[in-house]
mmCIF file of C-alpha atoms in Angstrom:
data_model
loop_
_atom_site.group_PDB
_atom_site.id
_atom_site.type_symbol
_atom_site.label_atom_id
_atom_site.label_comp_id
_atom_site.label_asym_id
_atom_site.label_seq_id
_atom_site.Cartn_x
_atom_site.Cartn_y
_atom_site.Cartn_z
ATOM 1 C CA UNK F 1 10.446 -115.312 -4.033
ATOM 2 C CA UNK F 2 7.925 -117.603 -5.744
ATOM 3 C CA UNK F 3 3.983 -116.591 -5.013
ATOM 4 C CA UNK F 4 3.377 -120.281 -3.349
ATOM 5 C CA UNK F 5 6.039 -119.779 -1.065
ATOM 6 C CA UNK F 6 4.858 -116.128 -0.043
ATOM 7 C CA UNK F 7 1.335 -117.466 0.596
ATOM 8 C CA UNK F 8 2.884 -119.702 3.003
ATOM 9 C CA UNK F 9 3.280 -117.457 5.474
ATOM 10 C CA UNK F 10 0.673 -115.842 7.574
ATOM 11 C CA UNK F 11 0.334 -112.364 6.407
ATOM 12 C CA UNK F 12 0.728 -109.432 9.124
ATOM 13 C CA UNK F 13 -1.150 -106.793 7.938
ATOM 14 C CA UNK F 14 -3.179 -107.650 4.913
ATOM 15 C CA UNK F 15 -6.011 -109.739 4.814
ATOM 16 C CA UNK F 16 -5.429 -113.480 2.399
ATOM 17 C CA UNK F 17 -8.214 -112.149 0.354
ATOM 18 C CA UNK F 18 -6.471 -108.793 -0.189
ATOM 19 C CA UNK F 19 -3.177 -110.819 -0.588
ATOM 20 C CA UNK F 20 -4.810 -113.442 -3.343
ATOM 21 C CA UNK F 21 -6.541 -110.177 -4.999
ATOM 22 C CA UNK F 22 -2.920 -108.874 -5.497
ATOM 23 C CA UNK F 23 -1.250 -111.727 -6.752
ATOM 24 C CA UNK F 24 -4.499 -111.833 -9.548
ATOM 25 C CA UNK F 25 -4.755 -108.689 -10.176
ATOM 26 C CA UNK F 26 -1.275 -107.434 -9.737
ATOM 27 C CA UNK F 27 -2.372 -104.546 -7.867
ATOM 28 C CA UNK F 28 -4.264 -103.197 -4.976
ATOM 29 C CA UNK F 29 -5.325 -100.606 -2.521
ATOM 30 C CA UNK F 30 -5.730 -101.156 1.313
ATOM 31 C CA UNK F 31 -7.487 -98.628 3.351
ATOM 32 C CA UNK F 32 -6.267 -97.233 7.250
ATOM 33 C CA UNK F 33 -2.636 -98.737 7.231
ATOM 34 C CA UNK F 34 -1.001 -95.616 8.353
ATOM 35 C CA UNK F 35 -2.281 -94.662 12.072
ATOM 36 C CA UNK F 36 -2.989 -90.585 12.481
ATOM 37 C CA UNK F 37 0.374 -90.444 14.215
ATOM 38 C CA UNK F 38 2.940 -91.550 11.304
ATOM 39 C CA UNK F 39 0.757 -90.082 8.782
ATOM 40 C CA UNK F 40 1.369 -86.683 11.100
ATOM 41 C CA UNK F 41 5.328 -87.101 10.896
ATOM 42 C CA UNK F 42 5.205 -87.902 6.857
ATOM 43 C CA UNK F 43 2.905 -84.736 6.655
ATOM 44 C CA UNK F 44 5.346 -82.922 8.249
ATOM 45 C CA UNK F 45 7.988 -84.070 5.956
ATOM 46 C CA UNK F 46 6.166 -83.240 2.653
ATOM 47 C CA UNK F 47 5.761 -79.107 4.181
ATOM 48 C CA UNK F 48 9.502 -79.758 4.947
ATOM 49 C CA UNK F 49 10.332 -80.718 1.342
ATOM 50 C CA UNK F 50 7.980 -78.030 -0.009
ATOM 51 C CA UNK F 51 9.161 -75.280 1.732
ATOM 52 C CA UNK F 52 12.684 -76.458 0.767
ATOM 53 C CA UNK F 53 11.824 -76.392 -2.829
ATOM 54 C CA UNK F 54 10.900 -72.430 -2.417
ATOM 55 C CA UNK F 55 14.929 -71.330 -2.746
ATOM 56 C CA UNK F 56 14.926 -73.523 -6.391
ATOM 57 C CA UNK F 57 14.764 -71.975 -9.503
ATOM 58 C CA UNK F 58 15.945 -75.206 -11.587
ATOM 59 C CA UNK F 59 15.657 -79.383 -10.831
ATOM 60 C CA UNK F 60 18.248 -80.967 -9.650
ATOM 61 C CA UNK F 61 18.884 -84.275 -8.553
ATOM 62 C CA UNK F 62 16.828 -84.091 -5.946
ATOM 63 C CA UNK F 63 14.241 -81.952 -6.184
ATOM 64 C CA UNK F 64 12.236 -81.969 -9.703
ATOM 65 C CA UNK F 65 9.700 -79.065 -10.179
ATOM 66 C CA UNK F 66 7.183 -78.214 -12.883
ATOM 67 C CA UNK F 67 8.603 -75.317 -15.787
ATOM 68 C CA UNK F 68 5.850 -72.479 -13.569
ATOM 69 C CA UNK F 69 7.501 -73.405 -10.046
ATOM 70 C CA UNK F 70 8.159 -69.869 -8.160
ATOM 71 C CA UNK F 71 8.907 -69.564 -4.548
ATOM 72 C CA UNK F 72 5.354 -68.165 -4.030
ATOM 73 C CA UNK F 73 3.464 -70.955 -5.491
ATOM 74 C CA UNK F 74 5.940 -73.602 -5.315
ATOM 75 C CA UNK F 75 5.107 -76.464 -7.863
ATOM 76 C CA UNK F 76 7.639 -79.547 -6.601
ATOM 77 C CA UNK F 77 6.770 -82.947 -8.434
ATOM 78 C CA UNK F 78 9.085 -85.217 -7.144
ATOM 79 C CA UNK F 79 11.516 -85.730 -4.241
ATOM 80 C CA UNK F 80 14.137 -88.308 -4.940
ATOM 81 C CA UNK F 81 15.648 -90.146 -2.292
ATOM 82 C CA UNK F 82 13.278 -88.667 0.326
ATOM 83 C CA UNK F 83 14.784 -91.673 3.164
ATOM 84 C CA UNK F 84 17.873 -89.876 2.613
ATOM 85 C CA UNK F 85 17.004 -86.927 4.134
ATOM 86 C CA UNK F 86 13.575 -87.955 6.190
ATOM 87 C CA UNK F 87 14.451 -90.277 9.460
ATOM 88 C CA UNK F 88 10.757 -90.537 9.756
ATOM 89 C CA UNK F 89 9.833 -91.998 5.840
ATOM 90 C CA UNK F 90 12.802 -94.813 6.402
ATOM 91 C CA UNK F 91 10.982 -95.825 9.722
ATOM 92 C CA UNK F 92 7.748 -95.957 8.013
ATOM 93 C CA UNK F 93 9.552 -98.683 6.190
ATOM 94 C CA UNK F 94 11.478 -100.221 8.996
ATOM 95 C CA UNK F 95 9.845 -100.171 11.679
ATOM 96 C CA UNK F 96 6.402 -98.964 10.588
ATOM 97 C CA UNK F 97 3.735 -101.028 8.752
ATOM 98 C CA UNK F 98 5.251 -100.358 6.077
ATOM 99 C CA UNK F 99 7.550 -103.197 6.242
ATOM 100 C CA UNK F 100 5.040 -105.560 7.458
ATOM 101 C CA UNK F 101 2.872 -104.869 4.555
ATOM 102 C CA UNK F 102 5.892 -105.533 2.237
ATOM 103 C CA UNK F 103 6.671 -108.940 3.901
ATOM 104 C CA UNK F 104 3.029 -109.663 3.782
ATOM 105 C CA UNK F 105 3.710 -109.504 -0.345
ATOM 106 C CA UNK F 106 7.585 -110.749 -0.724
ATOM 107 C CA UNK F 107 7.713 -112.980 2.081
ATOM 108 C CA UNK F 108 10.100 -112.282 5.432
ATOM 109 C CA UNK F 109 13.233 -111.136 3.474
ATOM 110 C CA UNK F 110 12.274 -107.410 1.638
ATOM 111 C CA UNK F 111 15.164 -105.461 0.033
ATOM 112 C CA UNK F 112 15.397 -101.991 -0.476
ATOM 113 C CA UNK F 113 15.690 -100.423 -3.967
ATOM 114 C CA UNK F 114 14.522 -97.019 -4.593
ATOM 115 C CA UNK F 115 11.992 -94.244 -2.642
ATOM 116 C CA UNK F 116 10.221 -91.320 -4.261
ATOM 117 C CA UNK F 117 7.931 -88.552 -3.194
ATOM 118 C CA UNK F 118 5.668 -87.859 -5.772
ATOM 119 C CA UNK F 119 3.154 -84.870 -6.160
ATOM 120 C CA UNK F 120 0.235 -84.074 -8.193
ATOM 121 C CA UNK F 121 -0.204 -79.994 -8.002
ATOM 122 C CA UNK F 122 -3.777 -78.878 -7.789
ATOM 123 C CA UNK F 123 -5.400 -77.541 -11.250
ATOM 124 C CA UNK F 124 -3.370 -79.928 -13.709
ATOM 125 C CA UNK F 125 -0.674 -81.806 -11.883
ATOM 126 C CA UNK F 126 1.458 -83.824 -14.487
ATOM 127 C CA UNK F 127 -0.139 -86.863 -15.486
ATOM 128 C CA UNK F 128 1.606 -90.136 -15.683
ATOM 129 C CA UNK F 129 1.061 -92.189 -18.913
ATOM 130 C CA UNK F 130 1.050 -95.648 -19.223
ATOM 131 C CA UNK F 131 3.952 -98.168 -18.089
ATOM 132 C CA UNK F 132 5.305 -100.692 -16.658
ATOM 133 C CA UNK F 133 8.578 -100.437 -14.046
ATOM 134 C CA UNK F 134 10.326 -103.035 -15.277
ATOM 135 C CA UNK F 135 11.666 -101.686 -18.086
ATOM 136 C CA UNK F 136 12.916 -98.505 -15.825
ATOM 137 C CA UNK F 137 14.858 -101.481 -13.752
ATOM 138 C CA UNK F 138 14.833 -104.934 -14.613
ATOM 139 C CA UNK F 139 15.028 -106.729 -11.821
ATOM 140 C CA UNK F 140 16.557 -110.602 -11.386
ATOM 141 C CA UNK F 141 13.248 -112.019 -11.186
ATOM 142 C CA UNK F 142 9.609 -110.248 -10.732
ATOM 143 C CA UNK F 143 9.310 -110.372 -6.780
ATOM 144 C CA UNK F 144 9.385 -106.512 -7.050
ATOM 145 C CA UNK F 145 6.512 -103.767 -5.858
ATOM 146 C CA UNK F 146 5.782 -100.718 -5.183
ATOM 147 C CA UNK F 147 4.095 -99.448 -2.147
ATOM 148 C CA UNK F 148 2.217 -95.897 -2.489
ATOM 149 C CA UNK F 149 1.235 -94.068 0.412
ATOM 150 C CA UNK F 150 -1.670 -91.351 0.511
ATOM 151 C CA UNK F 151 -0.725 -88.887 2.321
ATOM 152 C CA UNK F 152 -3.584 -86.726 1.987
ATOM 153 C CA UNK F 153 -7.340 -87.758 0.934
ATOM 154 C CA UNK F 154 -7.043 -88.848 -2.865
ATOM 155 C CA UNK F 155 -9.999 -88.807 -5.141
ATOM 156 C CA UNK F 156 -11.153 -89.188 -8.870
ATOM 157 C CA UNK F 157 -10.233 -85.955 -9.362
ATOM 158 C CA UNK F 158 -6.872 -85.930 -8.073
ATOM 159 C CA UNK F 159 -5.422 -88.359 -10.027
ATOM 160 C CA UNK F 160 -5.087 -91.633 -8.281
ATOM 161 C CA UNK F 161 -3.141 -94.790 -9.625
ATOM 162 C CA UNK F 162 -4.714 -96.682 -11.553
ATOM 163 C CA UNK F 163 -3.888 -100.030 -13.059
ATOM 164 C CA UNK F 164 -4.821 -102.766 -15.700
ATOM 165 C CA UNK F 165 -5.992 -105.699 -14.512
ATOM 166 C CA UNK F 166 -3.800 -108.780 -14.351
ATOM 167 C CA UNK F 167 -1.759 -107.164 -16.965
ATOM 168 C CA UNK F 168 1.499 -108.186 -14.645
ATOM 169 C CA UNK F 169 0.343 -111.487 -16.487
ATOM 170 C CA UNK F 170 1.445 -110.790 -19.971
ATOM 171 C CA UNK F 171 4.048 -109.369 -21.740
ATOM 172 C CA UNK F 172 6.600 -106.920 -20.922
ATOM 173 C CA UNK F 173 6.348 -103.748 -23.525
ATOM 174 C CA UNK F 174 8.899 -101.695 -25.143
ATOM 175 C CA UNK F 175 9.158 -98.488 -23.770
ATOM 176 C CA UNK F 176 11.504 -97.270 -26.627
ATOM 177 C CA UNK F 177 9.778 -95.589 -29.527
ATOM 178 C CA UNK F 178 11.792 -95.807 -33.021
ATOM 179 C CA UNK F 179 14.806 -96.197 -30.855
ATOM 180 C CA UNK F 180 14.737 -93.795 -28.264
ATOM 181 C CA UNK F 181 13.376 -94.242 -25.020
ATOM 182 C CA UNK F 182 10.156 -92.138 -24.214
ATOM 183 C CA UNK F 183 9.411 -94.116 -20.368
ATOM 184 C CA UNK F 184 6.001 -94.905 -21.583
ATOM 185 C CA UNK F 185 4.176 -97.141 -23.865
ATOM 186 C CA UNK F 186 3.729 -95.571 -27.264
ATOM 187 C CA UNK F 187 0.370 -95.112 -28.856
ATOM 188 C CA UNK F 188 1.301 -97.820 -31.467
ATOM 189 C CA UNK F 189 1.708 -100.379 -29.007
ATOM 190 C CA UNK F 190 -1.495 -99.601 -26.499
ATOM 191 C CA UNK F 191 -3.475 -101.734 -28.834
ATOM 192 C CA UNK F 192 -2.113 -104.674 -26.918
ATOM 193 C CA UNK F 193 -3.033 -103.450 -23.777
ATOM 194 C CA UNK F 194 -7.090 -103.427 -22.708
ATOM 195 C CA UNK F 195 -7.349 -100.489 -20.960
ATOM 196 C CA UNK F 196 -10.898 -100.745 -20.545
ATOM 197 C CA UNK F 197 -9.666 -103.585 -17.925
ATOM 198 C CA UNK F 198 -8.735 -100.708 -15.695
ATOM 199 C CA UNK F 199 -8.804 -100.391 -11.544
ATOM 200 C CA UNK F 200 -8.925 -97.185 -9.943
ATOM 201 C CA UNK F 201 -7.280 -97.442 -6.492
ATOM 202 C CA UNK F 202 -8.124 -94.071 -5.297
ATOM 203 C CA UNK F 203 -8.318 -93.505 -1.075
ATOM 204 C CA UNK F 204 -7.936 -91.676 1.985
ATOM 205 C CA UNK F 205 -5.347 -90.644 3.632
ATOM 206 C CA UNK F 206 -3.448 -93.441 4.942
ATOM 207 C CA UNK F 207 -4.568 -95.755 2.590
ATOM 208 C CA UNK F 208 -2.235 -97.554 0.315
ATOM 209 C CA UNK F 209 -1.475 -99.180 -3.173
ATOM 210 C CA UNK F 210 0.842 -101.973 -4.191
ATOM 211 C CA UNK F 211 1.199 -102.752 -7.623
ATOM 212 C CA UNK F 212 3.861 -105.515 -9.108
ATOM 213 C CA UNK F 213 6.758 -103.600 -11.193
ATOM 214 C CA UNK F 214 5.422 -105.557 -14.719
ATOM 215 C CA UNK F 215 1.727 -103.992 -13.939
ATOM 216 C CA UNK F 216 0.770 -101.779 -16.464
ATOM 217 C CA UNK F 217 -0.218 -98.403 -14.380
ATOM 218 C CA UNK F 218 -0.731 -94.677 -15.093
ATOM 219 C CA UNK F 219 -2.783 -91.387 -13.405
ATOM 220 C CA UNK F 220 -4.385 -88.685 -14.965
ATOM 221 C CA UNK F 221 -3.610 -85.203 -13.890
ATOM 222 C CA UNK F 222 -5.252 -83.454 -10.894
ATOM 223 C CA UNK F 223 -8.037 -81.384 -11.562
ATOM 224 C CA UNK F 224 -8.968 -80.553 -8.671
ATOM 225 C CA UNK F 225 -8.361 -77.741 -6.072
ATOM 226 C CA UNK F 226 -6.405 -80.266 -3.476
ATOM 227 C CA UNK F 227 -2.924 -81.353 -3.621
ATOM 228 C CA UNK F 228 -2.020 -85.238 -3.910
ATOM 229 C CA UNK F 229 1.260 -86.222 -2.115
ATOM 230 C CA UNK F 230 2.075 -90.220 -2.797
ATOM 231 C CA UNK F 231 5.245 -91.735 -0.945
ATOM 232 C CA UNK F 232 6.915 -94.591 -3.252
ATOM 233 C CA UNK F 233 9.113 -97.321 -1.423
ATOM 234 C CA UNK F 234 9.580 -99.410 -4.144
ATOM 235 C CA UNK F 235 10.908 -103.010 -3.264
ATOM 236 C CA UNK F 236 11.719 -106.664 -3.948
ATOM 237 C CA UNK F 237 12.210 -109.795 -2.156
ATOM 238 C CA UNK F 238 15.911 -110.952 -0.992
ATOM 239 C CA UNK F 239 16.340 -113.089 -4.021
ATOM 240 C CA UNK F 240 16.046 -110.265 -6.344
ATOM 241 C CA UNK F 241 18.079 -107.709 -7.376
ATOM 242 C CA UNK F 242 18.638 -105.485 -10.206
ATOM 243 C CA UNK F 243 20.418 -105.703 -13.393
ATOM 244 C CA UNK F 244 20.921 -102.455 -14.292
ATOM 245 C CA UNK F 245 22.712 -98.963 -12.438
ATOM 246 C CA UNK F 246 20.109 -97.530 -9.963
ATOM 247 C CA UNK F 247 18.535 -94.499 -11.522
ATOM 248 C CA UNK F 248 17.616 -92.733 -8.114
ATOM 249 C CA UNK F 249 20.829 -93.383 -5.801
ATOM 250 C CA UNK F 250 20.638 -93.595 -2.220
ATOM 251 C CA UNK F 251 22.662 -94.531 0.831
ATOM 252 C CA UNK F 252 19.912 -97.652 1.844
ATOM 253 C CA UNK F 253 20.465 -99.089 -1.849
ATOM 254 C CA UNK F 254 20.018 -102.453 -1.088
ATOM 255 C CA UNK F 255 20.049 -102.616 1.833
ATOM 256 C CA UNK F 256 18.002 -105.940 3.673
ATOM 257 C CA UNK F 257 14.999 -104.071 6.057
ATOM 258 C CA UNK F 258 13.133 -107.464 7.022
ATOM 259 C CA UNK F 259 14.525 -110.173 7.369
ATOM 260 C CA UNK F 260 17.637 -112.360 7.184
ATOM 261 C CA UNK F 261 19.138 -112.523 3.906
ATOM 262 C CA UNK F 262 21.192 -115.621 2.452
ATOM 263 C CA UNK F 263 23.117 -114.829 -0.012
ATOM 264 C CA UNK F 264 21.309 -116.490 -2.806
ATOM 265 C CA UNK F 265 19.187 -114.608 -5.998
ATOM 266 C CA UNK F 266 16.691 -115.966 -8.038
ATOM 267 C CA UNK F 267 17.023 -115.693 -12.070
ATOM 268 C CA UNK F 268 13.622 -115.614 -14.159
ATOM 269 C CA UNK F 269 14.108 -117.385 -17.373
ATOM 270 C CA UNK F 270 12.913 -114.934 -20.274
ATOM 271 C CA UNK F 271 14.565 -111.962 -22.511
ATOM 272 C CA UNK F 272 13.494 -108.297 -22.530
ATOM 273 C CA UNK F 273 15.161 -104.859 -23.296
ATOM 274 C CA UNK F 274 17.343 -103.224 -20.851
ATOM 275 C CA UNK F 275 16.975 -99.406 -20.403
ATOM 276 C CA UNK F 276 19.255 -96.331 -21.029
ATOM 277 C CA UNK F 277 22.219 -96.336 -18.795
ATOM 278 C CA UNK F 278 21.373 -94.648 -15.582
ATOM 279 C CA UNK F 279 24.714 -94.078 -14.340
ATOM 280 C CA UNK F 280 23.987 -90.203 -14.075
ATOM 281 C CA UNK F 281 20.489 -90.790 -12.429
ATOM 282 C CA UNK F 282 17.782 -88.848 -14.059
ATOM 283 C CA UNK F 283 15.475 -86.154 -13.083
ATOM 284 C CA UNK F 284 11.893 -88.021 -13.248
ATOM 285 C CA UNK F 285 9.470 -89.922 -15.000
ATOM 286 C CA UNK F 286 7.715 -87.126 -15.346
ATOM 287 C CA UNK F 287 10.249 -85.063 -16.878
ATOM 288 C CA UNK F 288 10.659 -87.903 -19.256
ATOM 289 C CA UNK F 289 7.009 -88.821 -20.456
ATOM 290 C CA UNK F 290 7.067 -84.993 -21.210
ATOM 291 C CA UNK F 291 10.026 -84.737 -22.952
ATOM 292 C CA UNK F 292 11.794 -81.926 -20.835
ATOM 293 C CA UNK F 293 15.004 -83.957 -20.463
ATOM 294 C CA UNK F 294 17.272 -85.590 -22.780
ATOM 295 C CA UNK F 295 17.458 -89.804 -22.765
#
């Protein structure tokens, strides 16, 4: 859906400044959206997750965990899926503010594409390097975020998301290098991107961040002693869908959570490269950016 016809409609949740700051910006951060009660049930459901990562030894398509995990000190870095198996995260979404926050950015049809629990391990949690999503999964046209939920108090130190600056402006970057895709933008081509232009969006528990899928976005490993659980619904208006296999599959692919869908998709004019086939799914972007999977 086109930004004029989003702004027509009064938002729910977010303030129009917030709202116009987004569409400049391409991302933002929004403090106290989750009430103590839901952020209670999605705690609950990261210990869940956690404690079921204790019987791994090895990823799998679910559950990706750093080379040191042990069942002692269990080091999970991503859940994939997590609605799948987490009543309470797919009600954040539709019924929860979730959904009201997404409307509030892609207008009153929002469809579902992918969710993803990420975490940052205390003392050196895998960093994220610079990209955009859009080359992960090129989308129809760009009517495509992602929401991040704190789930626990995120700080400097941490690792928060941080983005550049109306970078969802300009171009689209390759995120092969010589050929073979590395999920990232390669040191030869960060030139183009100022990342002195940079916005932190760390926050408290609760908070949240929403960044367009062509902002350019990364976080730096956490240092400190603290954990940092984010929740990822990532999600596009009704009029856009995706062009290539979903990476991360799910039973609520697709599927319409606000709103009254009318058959009808928008197509972006333009030209960019698609990604490696994802038929198979893959493990993480972490587990890409550092090289401990096969493309």
């Amino acid at each position: 859906m086109k930004k004029e016809d989003i702004l027509k409609f009064k938002p729910k949740i977010i303030s129009e400044e917030k709202r116009l700051e987004f569409f400049e910006d391409g991302g933002i951060k929004v403090e106290n959206v989750l009430s103590a009660e839901w952020l209670q049930k999605c705690q609950k459901a990261v210990n869940n997750f956690i404690n079921e990562s204790r019987k791994l030894k090895k990823s799998n398509s679910i559950y990706d965990i750093q080379p040191n995990h042990t069942k002692e000190n269990p080091k999970l870095r991503r859940v994939s899926s997590p609605c799948d198996y987490n009543d309470d995260l797919w009600r954040l979404l539709t019924e929860g503010p979730i959904g009201d926050v997404a409307e509030d950015i892609l207008g009153p049809v929002v469809r579902f594409y992918q969710s993803k629990l990420n975490f940052k391990n205390p003392k050196g949690g895998t960093e994220v390097k610079w990209h955009q999503d859009k080359p992960y999964f090129p989308h129809t046209n760009d009517s495509v975020i992602t929401i991040g939920v704190y789930l626990e108090n995120c700080t400097d130190a941490q690792g928060p998301l941080e983005i550049i600056k109306t970078s969802h402006q300009k171009d689209v970057i390759d995120h092969y290098d010589d050929g073979k895709w590395v999920g990232n933008i390669s040191e030869k081509n960060l030139s183009k991107i100022n990342l002195e232009d940079k916005k932190i969006l760390k926050g408290n528990a609760g908070s949240i961040t929403i960044h367009n899928y062509r902002t350019v976005h990364g976080s730096k490993p956490n240092n400190s002693e603290l954990p940092r659980p984010l929740m990822l619904y990532v999600l596009s208006s009704g009029d856009s869908v995706p062009f290539t296999p979903q990476p991360l599959k799910s039973k609520y692919e697709q599927a319409i959570v606000r709103g009254k869908y009318d058959n009808k998709i928008r197509c972006d004019s333009g030209e960019f490269i698609i990604p490696p086939n994802w038929s198979n799914g893959y493990s993480s972007i972490f587990a890409i950016q550092q090289k401990e999977t096969p493309n």
